[in-house]
Amino acid sequence: ASGLRFSADSLWLAATVRPKFEETRQATRERKPTPKNKLALMNLKTGAVETIDDVATWTLGAGKSPWLLYRIDSTPARPAPARGSEGGAADQEAPAEEKPKADEAPKKKAGHGTGTDHTLRNLKTGEKLTLESIQTPTWSSKGEVLAFSISNKEGDKDGVTVLRFTGDKMERRDLMVKMARYSRLTLNEDGSRIAFLTDADDYAAKESKWSVYWGSTTGTPARLQESALKAIERGYQVDAASSLRFSKSAGRLFIGLRPEPQPAPPTVPDDEKVNLDVWNWKDPQLQLVQLRQVAGLRNRTFDYMVDLASGTGLQLENGDRPSVQVVQDGDGSWALYRDSDPYQMQTSWTEGASDIYVVDLATNLKRLMVQNLNGVLVASPSGRWIVGADDRTRELFSIDPTTGQKRVMTGLPHPMFDEENDVPAMPSPYGIAGWLDDDAGLLVYDRFDLWRVDPSGEKAPQNLTLGHGRRAGITYRLVRLNAERPTISPEESLVFTAFDNDRKGWGYALGSAAGKRPEALVSGDRMVTGLVKAEESDRILFTIQNFETFPDLWTSRMDFRDPVRLSDANPQQKEYLWGTSEKVSYRSHDGVELDGILIKPGGFDPSKKYPMVVYFYDRSSQNTHRYSPPAPSASVINLSFFASNGYVIFVPDIPYKIGYPGESAVNAILPGVHKVLDMGFVDPKRVGIQGQSWGGYQVTYLVTETDMFAAACAGAPVSNMFSAYGGIRYGSGLVRQFQYEVGQSRIGGSMWEMPLRYLENSPIFFADKIKTPLLIMSNDQDGAVPWTEGIQLFTALRRLQRPAWMLVYNGEDHNLVQRRNRKDFTIRLSQFFDHYLKGDPMPVWMADGIPASEKGRTMGLELKMP
């Protein structure tokens, strides 16, 4: 089941039921029609479940609506190559275009498809109603109005209709009936107003034009006046793909204009066509980035704003001003516009600096507010303030948009920007928690605590958690239990997530917007997360987990007292050896206090000597108490699987020194490994190491520095920082230079500025020092790390006659996606470590390899017995 939804009265549960995996796979193998989805309706009073076959789409009315709308998938069942079909689009019939005779009624144009039948059902009374030939059904946000267009075969019922629901009663109103096409039906929040696109006024033309209609859902919509559209700039138009949306008050309508289509280029014979990309050094973005954005750019729209009361319009956006945000949910008197520096965009690895303008919607004039900003900028809910965080200066500031006056928020004793930033880029702010009512204050975070700051600068900052977070080492973050309420009352009780940085436990605490030491509601060596509160009571839902405990669903009152477990989703776990997880602390070679995760295997006996695998990725100790379900792996060791099979696992944190990422890994990982070895239950001759991507690179660096590991596996590793520096992240089209200069690789400059750092941190130049057997996974469609990086390292080790294997999953990306490949990798990874760390026989693929002539005929997974 998926897409579960409760009815507003809590009496029904609806869900899509997908065909079982085995059914779909069998149908695919036998080239039979793929089974279709079903709709399941559970009566929560009786527990009875009703199933409706072949349901393509369904929606429940929001708010108090008891109505369900669904469509049966009537498309002919066809054999499908893959599972997971959601059902086809609405049946579309395209009658041939015929010229009507003089005495005949007009016929529908070619390409004007028909709608499909939907069923509307009242879950409370059981009443059913068939809605024939409908398209684009749209509910109001509270479920009181349903709008749809009609397109029947003859065209005589074409139009727009709304259904208004009051309790169990339903009122139908046909707002417009005319042969035409209708699209982009849009309702305001309460369903009192509607807007849509139609070519009704020009339907008979060969190339009909589209118009905007709007009006009350209890009246008759009218065409938007030409005077309201006269400000549309040359080169832009309303067409069938234009978007529509109301402002929150529904006093404004925003229309997404589209650029007018350009004339088609002259036809060139196929044998003369040239497929060519021209890369120009002045291009703001690389050609690969541009090619990935083609569809989005061709389909993007530019906002045009219409004031519905006055009938006047204003074009907010165009190609030179592509992103304008009107404050107060579209009802404000001004808008924000960010003008990014095109030169900075050339780098392709940073947003670059931006100039920020305020646009006066009465005059369409813009005024510069902030120049050369690196960072975030937001408007307050009422539009009274603009607040920003400048990553470069590490300042929080406010601006009065009416005067342009800028104030830096001073008096904060602790950094509001990442204290632990260890990449050669500007640190990010800890973030904004929210606004008080009437913009009376802004709530912001430091590393541990919550602060109230005054945008006007008249009041000193107030620590709302009274500094308890920093003193106790607890990181507090606000939980917004009512997402519909945009602001916070100054006296409101506040609920925080509470992360204990020492014990690594996650819980919740109660505080106040007036200022109060947070009171722990639930804590401990576990993770309590996923808090959800009922709308009309203080009943809450949450999950509790640690490494050994599945995150079942629990409920209690808001005080977390007398919790009741509602689910037992993983009872079979008791049949298996599992493992335990705990924090371990130690000092790096640099003298830095570090934490790591130590996982002991199921049935642990401290008198035994166990094999150990070290796995890592930046900092992970915050996940000490996270549950790890066994599953086929996309790229890394599965923690519970390896623990269940007799391995100790160590996951260390790594802080970095800019310019020395490889050395940083050595300084952090090796003393952590020695700390665990000193505990006495790990065999120092049976320690392996595994990492993926950035972790894969560090594995390859480590084995050039130490021989302490009996085996190592590196997934998608960079081996040569010179060749990787100028490569492309094919998934995004970005040049990889950003990775090294300002990103995760942490070199801190270009390879011309710092060639020795690139050399010293490239394992390929020190491959002759590698004695550790190495397993590499580099997939041939990796969009993040070029698979040639794995090839370089593998061929180097082959040339040096060092034991090495490389797994290349054809057609797979950075991390494995297909389940069959994940299963295969999990088996091979286990066999690799089982051989070197447990003494098991080598499998055939390791001992003898798999010749290309045998590819697909044998997998080589069987063990080669002596």
mmCIF file of N, CA, C and O in Angstrom, residues 88-172:
data_model
loop_
_atom_site.group_PDB
_atom_site.id
_atom_site.type_symbol
_atom_site.label_atom_id
_atom_site.label_comp_id
_atom_site.label_asym_id
_atom_site.label_seq_id
_atom_site.Cartn_x
_atom_site.Cartn_y
_atom_site.Cartn_z
ATOM 1 N N GLY A 88 -2.271 4.726 -16.926
ATOM 2 C CA GLY A 88 -2.038 5.675 -18.009
ATOM 3 C C GLY A 88 -2.758 6.981 -17.796
ATOM 4 O O GLY A 88 -3.546 7.152 -16.891
ATOM 5 N N ALA A 89 -2.490 7.930 -18.678
ATOM 6 C CA ALA A 89 -3.197 9.203 -18.635
ATOM 7 C C ALA A 89 -4.634 8.986 -19.079
ATOM 8 O O ALA A 89 -5.017 7.919 -19.539
ATOM 9 N N ALA A 90 -5.431 10.028 -18.939
ATOM 10 C CA ALA A 90 -6.835 9.921 -19.319
ATOM 11 C C ALA A 90 -6.962 9.507 -20.774
ATOM 12 O O ALA A 90 -6.157 9.900 -21.624
ATOM 13 N N ASP A 91 -7.940 8.648 -21.040
ATOM 14 C CA ASP A 91 -8.167 8.233 -22.419
ATOM 15 C C ASP A 91 -8.388 9.462 -23.282
ATOM 16 O O ASP A 91 -9.179 10.328 -22.965
ATOM 17 N N GLN A 92 -7.682 9.517 -24.375
ATOM 18 C CA GLN A 92 -7.799 10.664 -25.255
ATOM 19 C C GLN A 92 -8.195 10.169 -26.641
ATOM 20 O O GLN A 92 -7.532 9.308 -27.221
ATOM 21 N N GLU A 93 -9.249 10.700 -27.145
ATOM 22 C CA GLU A 93 -9.671 10.392 -28.498
ATOM 23 C C GLU A 93 -9.493 11.637 -29.340
ATOM 24 O O GLU A 93 -9.873 12.720 -28.949
ATOM 25 N N ALA A 94 -8.889 11.470 -30.489
ATOM 26 C CA ALA A 94 -8.631 12.606 -31.352
ATOM 27 C C ALA A 94 -9.361 12.401 -32.679
ATOM 28 O O ALA A 94 -8.830 11.808 -33.611
ATOM 29 N N PRO A 95 -10.599 12.821 -32.766
ATOM 30 C CA PRO A 95 -11.330 12.631 -34.005
ATOM 31 C C PRO A 95 -10.691 13.421 -35.134
ATOM 32 O O PRO A 95 -10.110 14.480 -34.926
ATOM 33 N N ALA A 96 -10.782 12.858 -36.299
ATOM 34 C CA ALA A 96 -10.227 13.550 -37.464
ATOM 35 C C ALA A 96 -10.986 14.846 -37.691
ATOM 36 O O ALA A 96 -12.204 14.929 -37.491
ATOM 37 N N GLU A 97 -10.248 15.840 -38.096
ATOM 38 C CA GLU A 97 -10.863 17.144 -38.315
ATOM 39 C C GLU A 97 -11.616 17.130 -39.637
ATOM 40 O O GLU A 97 -11.067 16.810 -40.693
ATOM 41 N N GLU A 98 -12.878 17.435 -39.571
ATOM 42 C CA GLU A 98 -13.713 17.487 -40.771
ATOM 43 C C GLU A 98 -14.377 18.849 -40.865
ATOM 44 O O GLU A 98 -14.782 19.419 -39.860
ATOM 45 N N LYS A 99 -14.466 19.352 -42.072
ATOM 46 C CA LYS A 99 -15.149 20.621 -42.260
ATOM 47 C C LYS A 99 -16.655 20.377 -42.227
ATOM 48 O O LYS A 99 -17.168 19.571 -42.996
ATOM 49 N N PRO A 100 -17.389 21.043 -41.342
ATOM 50 C CA PRO A 100 -18.832 20.808 -41.262
ATOM 51 C C PRO A 100 -19.541 21.349 -42.508
ATOM 52 O O PRO A 100 -19.110 22.325 -43.107
ATOM 53 N N LYS A 101 -20.596 20.659 -42.842
ATOM 54 C CA LYS A 101 -21.430 21.169 -43.932
ATOM 55 C C LYS A 101 -22.228 22.355 -43.428
ATOM 56 O O LYS A 101 -22.345 22.596 -42.245
ATOM 57 N N ALA A 102 -22.783 23.083 -44.350
ATOM 58 C CA ALA A 102 -23.447 24.347 -44.002
ATOM 59 C C ALA A 102 -24.560 24.153 -42.994
ATOM 60 O O ALA A 102 -24.799 25.006 -42.144
ATOM 61 N N ASP A 103 -25.267 23.028 -43.066
ATOM 62 C CA ASP A 103 -26.408 22.835 -42.180
ATOM 63 C C ASP A 103 -26.069 21.953 -40.982
ATOM 64 O O ASP A 103 -26.952 21.489 -40.277
ATOM 65 N N GLU A 104 -24.781 21.673 -40.776
ATOM 66 C CA GLU A 104 -24.378 20.826 -39.651
ATOM 67 C C GLU A 104 -23.750 21.662 -38.544
ATOM 68 O O GLU A 104 -23.166 22.720 -38.783
ATOM 69 N N ALA A 105 -23.860 21.138 -37.322
ATOM 70 C CA ALA A 105 -23.212 21.791 -36.184
ATOM 71 C C ALA A 105 -21.702 21.611 -36.303
ATOM 72 O O ALA A 105 -21.227 20.645 -36.910
ATOM 73 N N PRO A 106 -20.924 22.523 -35.764
ATOM 74 C CA PRO A 106 -19.467 22.394 -35.840
ATOM 75 C C PRO A 106 -18.991 21.152 -35.098
ATOM 76 O O PRO A 106 -19.613 20.695 -34.145
ATOM 77 N N LYS A 107 -17.872 20.602 -35.568
ATOM 78 C CA LYS A 107 -17.294 19.423 -34.935
ATOM 79 C C LYS A 107 -16.000 19.793 -34.221
ATOM 80 O O LYS A 107 -15.391 20.811 -34.499
ATOM 81 N N LYS A 108 -15.585 18.908 -33.320
ATOM 82 C CA LYS A 108 -14.376 19.175 -32.550
ATOM 83 C C LYS A 108 -13.144 19.109 -33.439
ATOM 84 O O LYS A 108 -13.089 18.351 -34.409
ATOM 85 N N LYS A 109 -12.170 19.912 -33.078
ATOM 86 C CA LYS A 109 -10.944 19.978 -33.848
ATOM 87 C C LYS A 109 -10.096 18.731 -33.615
ATOM 88 O O LYS A 109 -10.179 18.081 -32.571
ATOM 89 N N ALA A 110 -9.290 18.413 -34.586
ATOM 90 C CA ALA A 110 -8.348 17.313 -34.425
ATOM 91 C C ALA A 110 -7.410 17.616 -33.252
ATOM 92 O O ALA A 110 -6.950 18.748 -33.089
ATOM 93 N N GLY A 111 -7.158 16.607 -32.453
ATOM 94 C CA GLY A 111 -6.290 16.794 -31.305
ATOM 95 C C GLY A 111 -7.000 17.251 -30.053
ATOM 96 O O GLY A 111 -6.384 17.334 -28.989
ATOM 97 N N HIS A 112 -8.291 17.594 -30.164
ATOM 98 C CA HIS A 112 -9.068 17.991 -28.985
ATOM 99 C C HIS A 112 -9.653 16.719 -28.377
ATOM 100 O O HIS A 112 -10.702 16.231 -28.794
ATOM 101 N N GLY A 113 -8.961 16.187 -27.385
ATOM 102 C CA GLY A 113 -9.355 14.899 -26.828
ATOM 103 C C GLY A 113 -10.562 14.981 -25.926
ATOM 104 O O GLY A 113 -11.036 16.065 -25.560
ATOM 105 N N THR A 114 -11.076 13.822 -25.568
ATOM 106 C CA THR A 114 -12.215 13.743 -24.664
ATOM 107 C C THR A 114 -11.751 13.387 -23.256
ATOM 108 O O THR A 114 -10.680 12.803 -23.055
ATOM 109 N N GLY A 115 -12.575 13.732 -22.282
ATOM 110 C CA GLY A 115 -12.264 13.406 -20.901
ATOM 111 C C GLY A 115 -12.619 11.971 -20.569
ATOM 112 O O GLY A 115 -12.983 11.173 -21.446
ATOM 113 N N THR A 116 -12.527 11.634 -19.329
ATOM 114 C CA THR A 116 -12.827 10.280 -18.877
ATOM 115 C C THR A 116 -13.852 10.336 -17.746
ATOM 116 O O THR A 116 -14.017 11.356 -17.070
ATOM 117 N N ASP A 117 -14.532 9.230 -17.545
ATOM 118 C CA ASP A 117 -15.531 9.157 -16.481
ATOM 119 C C ASP A 117 -14.870 8.969 -15.122
ATOM 120 O O ASP A 117 -13.920 8.182 -14.973
ATOM 121 N N HIS A 118 -15.344 9.700 -14.141
ATOM 122 C CA HIS A 118 -14.885 9.592 -12.761
ATOM 123 C C HIS A 118 -16.078 9.263 -11.878
ATOM 124 O O HIS A 118 -17.228 9.575 -12.226
ATOM 125 N N THR A 119 -15.793 8.657 -10.749
ATOM 126 C CA THR A 119 -16.833 8.361 -9.766
ATOM 127 C C THR A 119 -16.628 9.224 -8.532
ATOM 128 O O THR A 119 -15.525 9.273 -7.977
ATOM 129 N N LEU A 120 -17.689 9.891 -8.126
ATOM 130 C CA LEU A 120 -17.675 10.694 -6.909
ATOM 131 C C LEU A 120 -18.489 9.944 -5.875
ATOM 132 O O LEU A 120 -19.649 9.583 -6.126
ATOM 133 N N ARG A 121 -17.900 9.701 -4.719
ATOM 134 C CA ARG A 121 -18.558 8.870 -3.705
ATOM 135 C C ARG A 121 -18.514 9.546 -2.342
ATOM 136 O O ARG A 121 -17.465 10.048 -1.926
ATOM 137 N N ASN A 122 -19.651 9.562 -1.682
ATOM 138 C CA ASN A 122 -19.748 10.076 -0.327
ATOM 139 C C ASN A 122 -19.456 8.929 0.635
ATOM 140 O O ASN A 122 -20.227 7.973 0.742
ATOM 141 N N LEU A 123 -18.320 9.016 1.320
ATOM 142 C CA LEU A 123 -17.925 7.927 2.213
ATOM 143 C C LEU A 123 -18.869 7.797 3.398
ATOM 144 O O LEU A 123 -18.997 6.723 3.989
ATOM 145 N N LYS A 124 -19.534 8.881 3.738
ATOM 146 C CA LYS A 124 -20.423 8.854 4.896
ATOM 147 C C LYS A 124 -21.749 8.187 4.581
ATOM 148 O O LYS A 124 -22.254 7.370 5.358
ATOM 149 N N THR A 125 -22.333 8.522 3.413
ATOM 150 C CA THR A 125 -23.658 8.004 3.069
ATOM 151 C C THR A 125 -23.612 6.865 2.063
ATOM 152 O O THR A 125 -24.611 6.159 1.879
ATOM 153 N N GLY A 126 -22.485 6.698 1.368
ATOM 154 C CA GLY A 126 -22.386 5.683 0.335
ATOM 155 C C GLY A 126 -22.898 6.143 -1.020
ATOM 156 O O GLY A 126 -22.824 5.396 -1.997
ATOM 157 N N GLU A 127 -23.423 7.370 -1.103
ATOM 158 C CA GLU A 127 -23.937 7.892 -2.367
ATOM 159 C C GLU A 127 -22.832 7.944 -3.419
ATOM 160 O O GLU A 127 -21.702 8.337 -3.148
ATOM 161 N N LYS A 128 -23.199 7.547 -4.672
ATOM 162 C CA LYS A 128 -22.243 7.572 -5.772
ATOM 163 C C LYS A 128 -22.805 8.394 -6.920
ATOM 164 O O LYS A 128 -24.012 8.394 -7.172
ATOM 165 N N LEU A 129 -21.900 9.066 -7.620
ATOM 166 C CA LEU A 129 -22.293 9.882 -8.760
ATOM 167 C C LEU A 129 -21.222 9.743 -9.834
ATOM 168 O O LEU A 129 -20.033 9.866 -9.538
ATOM 169 N N THR A 130 -21.638 9.473 -11.063
ATOM 170 C CA THR A 130 -20.691 9.381 -12.173
ATOM 171 C C THR A 130 -20.560 10.737 -12.852
ATOM 172 O O THR A 130 -21.559 11.338 -13.249
ATOM 173 N N LEU A 131 -19.349 11.211 -12.962
ATOM 174 C CA LEU A 131 -19.050 12.452 -13.671
ATOM 175 C C LEU A 131 -18.469 12.061 -15.018
ATOM 176 O O LEU A 131 -17.381 11.485 -15.097
ATOM 177 N N GLU A 132 -19.193 12.369 -16.077
ATOM 178 C CA GLU A 132 -18.814 11.882 -17.404
ATOM 179 C C GLU A 132 -17.883 12.855 -18.119
ATOM 180 O O GLU A 132 -18.060 14.072 -18.060
ATOM 181 N N SER A 133 -16.903 12.275 -18.807
ATOM 182 C CA SER A 133 -16.024 13.012 -19.735
ATOM 183 C C SER A 133 -15.359 14.217 -19.091
ATOM 184 O O SER A 133 -15.276 15.288 -19.684
ATOM 185 N N ILE A 134 -14.857 14.057 -17.874
ATOM 186 C CA ILE A 134 -14.270 15.213 -17.195
ATOM 187 C C ILE A 134 -12.748 15.198 -17.311
ATOM 188 O O ILE A 134 -12.116 14.148 -17.529
ATOM 189 N N GLN A 135 -12.172 16.387 -17.182
ATOM 190 C CA GLN A 135 -10.723 16.564 -17.205
ATOM 191 C C GLN A 135 -10.307 17.512 -16.078
ATOM 192 O O GLN A 135 -11.119 18.279 -15.571
ATOM 193 N N THR A 136 -9.065 17.459 -15.721
ATOM 194 C CA THR A 136 -8.430 18.361 -14.749
ATOM 195 C C THR A 136 -9.273 18.621 -13.494
ATOM 196 O O THR A 136 -9.553 19.765 -13.154
ATOM 197 N N PRO A 137 -9.728 17.578 -12.788
ATOM 198 C CA PRO A 137 -10.463 17.838 -11.544
ATOM 199 C C PRO A 137 -9.557 18.504 -10.504
ATOM 200 O O PRO A 137 -8.411 18.100 -10.299
ATOM 201 N N THR A 138 -10.089 19.550 -9.846
ATOM 202 C CA THR A 138 -9.307 20.343 -8.905
ATOM 203 C C THR A 138 -10.140 20.645 -7.669
ATOM 204 O O THR A 138 -11.227 21.208 -7.780
ATOM 205 N N TRP A 139 -9.632 20.280 -6.485
ATOM 206 C CA TRP A 139 -10.310 20.555 -5.225
ATOM 207 C C TRP A 139 -9.830 21.883 -4.650
ATOM 208 O O TRP A 139 -8.663 22.257 -4.796
ATOM 209 N N SER A 140 -10.693 22.582 -3.963
ATOM 210 C CA SER A 140 -10.258 23.705 -3.142
ATOM 211 C C SER A 140 -9.511 23.141 -1.940
ATOM 212 O O SER A 140 -9.663 21.968 -1.581
ATOM 213 N N SER A 141 -8.692 23.968 -1.309
ATOM 214 C CA SER A 141 -7.803 23.468 -0.260
ATOM 215 C C SER A 141 -8.561 22.894 0.930
ATOM 216 O O SER A 141 -8.038 22.047 1.651
ATOM 217 N N LYS A 142 -9.804 23.331 1.162
ATOM 218 C CA LYS A 142 -10.588 22.814 2.283
ATOM 219 C C LYS A 142 -11.624 21.781 1.851
ATOM 220 O O LYS A 142 -12.442 21.346 2.658
ATOM 221 N N GLY A 143 -11.586 21.408 0.585
ATOM 222 C CA GLY A 143 -12.448 20.339 0.106
ATOM 223 C C GLY A 143 -13.903 20.697 -0.064
ATOM 224 O O GLY A 143 -14.745 19.815 -0.217
ATOM 225 N N GLU A 144 -14.238 21.990 -0.069
ATOM 226 C CA GLU A 144 -15.641 22.395 -0.166
ATOM 227 C C GLU A 144 -16.100 22.587 -1.608
ATOM 228 O O GLU A 144 -17.295 22.662 -1.876
ATOM 229 N N VAL A 145 -15.139 22.698 -2.537
ATOM 230 C CA VAL A 145 -15.476 22.922 -3.938
ATOM 231 C C VAL A 145 -14.609 22.012 -4.801
ATOM 232 O O VAL A 145 -13.407 21.866 -4.557
ATOM 233 N N LEU A 146 -15.254 21.395 -5.791
ATOM 234 C CA LEU A 146 -14.543 20.607 -6.801
ATOM 235 C C LEU A 146 -14.833 21.224 -8.162
ATOM 236 O O LEU A 146 -15.999 21.392 -8.534
ATOM 237 N N ALA A 147 -13.778 21.588 -8.878
ATOM 238 C CA ALA A 147 -13.940 22.160 -10.219
ATOM 239 C C ALA A 147 -13.366 21.189 -11.244
ATOM 240 O O ALA A 147 -12.379 20.501 -10.972
ATOM 241 N N PHE A 148 -13.975 21.146 -12.413
ATOM 242 C CA PHE A 148 -13.454 20.307 -13.489
ATOM 243 C C PHE A 148 -13.957 20.833 -14.822
ATOM 244 O O PHE A 148 -14.949 21.581 -14.892
ATOM 245 N N SER A 149 -13.264 20.465 -15.870
ATOM 246 C CA SER A 149 -13.744 20.778 -17.217
ATOM 247 C C SER A 149 -14.358 19.528 -17.812
ATOM 248 O O SER A 149 -14.070 18.403 -17.388
ATOM 249 N N ILE A 150 -15.212 19.723 -18.775
ATOM 250 C CA ILE A 150 -15.871 18.618 -19.469
ATOM 251 C C ILE A 150 -15.483 18.683 -20.937
ATOM 252 O O ILE A 150 -15.470 19.757 -21.546
ATOM 253 N N SER A 151 -15.168 17.522 -21.497
ATOM 254 C CA SER A 151 -14.876 17.430 -22.931
ATOM 255 C C SER A 151 -15.446 16.106 -23.427
ATOM 256 O O SER A 151 -14.829 15.057 -23.288
ATOM 257 N N ASN A 152 -16.670 16.160 -23.973
ATOM 258 C CA ASN A 152 -17.271 14.926 -24.473
ATOM 259 C C ASN A 152 -17.021 14.790 -25.980
ATOM 260 O O ASN A 152 -16.496 15.696 -26.640
ATOM 261 N N LYS A 153 -17.378 13.656 -26.522
ATOM 262 C CA LYS A 153 -17.035 13.347 -27.911
ATOM 263 C C LYS A 153 -17.671 14.324 -28.876
ATOM 264 O O LYS A 153 -17.049 14.775 -29.838
ATOM 265 N N GLU A 154 -18.912 14.693 -28.653
ATOM 266 C CA GLU A 154 -19.610 15.600 -29.564
ATOM 267 C C GLU A 154 -19.238 17.056 -29.321
ATOM 268 O O GLU A 154 -19.395 17.891 -30.216
ATOM 269 N N GLY A 155 -18.795 17.386 -28.137
ATOM 270 C CA GLY A 155 -18.417 18.754 -27.818
ATOM 271 C C GLY A 155 -19.565 19.620 -27.345
ATOM 272 O O GLY A 155 -19.352 20.779 -26.985
ATOM 273 N N ASP A 156 -20.794 19.075 -27.328
ATOM 274 C CA ASP A 156 -21.939 19.907 -26.953
ATOM 275 C C ASP A 156 -22.016 20.168 -25.449
ATOM 276 O O ASP A 156 -22.760 21.052 -25.007
ATOM 277 N N LYS A 157 -21.236 19.415 -24.654
ATOM 278 C CA LYS A 157 -21.247 19.629 -23.205
ATOM 279 C C LYS A 157 -19.918 20.191 -22.699
ATOM 280 O O LYS A 157 -19.708 20.287 -21.489
ATOM 281 N N ASP A 158 -19.055 20.567 -23.618
ATOM 282 C CA ASP A 158 -17.768 21.120 -23.211
ATOM 283 C C ASP A 158 -17.969 22.345 -22.325
ATOM 284 O O ASP A 158 -18.870 23.159 -22.569
ATOM 285 N N GLY A 159 -17.115 22.482 -21.313
ATOM 286 C CA GLY A 159 -17.233 23.650 -20.457
ATOM 287 C C GLY A 159 -16.551 23.441 -19.124
ATOM 288 O O GLY A 159 -15.729 22.534 -18.952
ATOM 289 N N VAL A 160 -16.894 24.296 -18.172
ATOM 290 C CA VAL A 160 -16.325 24.250 -16.830
ATOM 291 C C VAL A 160 -17.463 24.169 -15.823
ATOM 292 O O VAL A 160 -18.436 24.929 -15.900
ATOM 293 N N THR A 161 -17.317 23.231 -14.886
ATOM 294 C CA THR A 161 -18.359 22.988 -13.879
ATOM 295 C C THR A 161 -17.731 22.973 -12.494
ATOM 296 O O THR A 161 -16.590 22.544 -12.325
ATOM 297 N N VAL A 162 -18.491 23.442 -11.500
ATOM 298 C CA VAL A 162 -18.055 23.319 -10.108
ATOM 299 C C VAL A 162 -19.142 22.612 -9.308
ATOM 300 O O VAL A 162 -20.338 22.766 -9.576
ATOM 301 N N LEU A 163 -18.697 21.820 -8.358
ATOM 302 C CA LEU A 163 -19.588 21.196 -7.379
ATOM 303 C C LEU A 163 -19.259 21.791 -6.025
ATOM 304 O O LEU A 163 -18.091 21.821 -5.605
ATOM 305 N N ARG A 164 -20.276 22.286 -5.336
ATOM 306 C CA ARG A 164 -20.081 22.858 -4.000
ATOM 307 C C ARG A 164 -20.737 21.920 -2.981
ATOM 308 O O ARG A 164 -21.897 21.524 -3.122
ATOM 309 N N PHE A 165 -19.968 21.569 -1.947
ATOM 310 C CA PHE A 165 -20.427 20.608 -0.957
ATOM 311 C C PHE A 165 -20.700 21.310 0.363
ATOM 312 O O PHE A 165 -19.864 22.060 0.863
ATOM 313 N N THR A 166 -21.853 21.055 0.922
ATOM 314 C CA THR A 166 -22.210 21.538 2.252
ATOM 315 C C THR A 166 -22.701 20.335 3.039
ATOM 316 O O THR A 166 -23.818 19.858 2.827
ATOM 317 N N GLY A 167 -21.846 19.825 3.918
ATOM 318 C CA GLY A 167 -22.189 18.586 4.607
ATOM 319 C C GLY A 167 -22.304 17.465 3.600
ATOM 320 O O GLY A 167 -21.413 17.224 2.797
ATOM 321 N N ASP A 168 -23.447 16.762 3.629
ATOM 322 C CA ASP A 168 -23.676 15.674 2.683
ATOM 323 C C ASP A 168 -24.354 16.152 1.407
ATOM 324 O O ASP A 168 -24.585 15.373 0.484
ATOM 325 N N LYS A 169 -24.688 17.429 1.338
ATOM 326 C CA LYS A 169 -25.390 17.958 0.177
ATOM 327 C C LYS A 169 -24.389 18.472 -0.853
ATOM 328 O O LYS A 169 -23.284 18.912 -0.529
ATOM 329 N N MET A 170 -24.828 18.425 -2.104
ATOM 330 C CA MET A 170 -23.969 18.849 -3.194
ATOM 331 C C MET A 170 -24.772 19.720 -4.149
ATOM 332 O O MET A 170 -25.905 19.391 -4.517
ATOM 333 N N GLU A 171 -24.189 20.846 -4.545
ATOM 334 C CA GLU A 171 -24.828 21.740 -5.505
ATOM 335 C C GLU A 171 -23.940 21.846 -6.738
ATOM 336 O O GLU A 171 -22.734 22.094 -6.631
ATOM 337 N N ARG A 172 -24.512 21.654 -7.901
ATOM 338 C CA ARG A 172 -23.760 21.707 -9.160
ATOM 339 C C ARG A 172 -24.050 23.012 -9.888
ATOM 340 O O ARG A 172 -25.196 23.450 -9.950
#
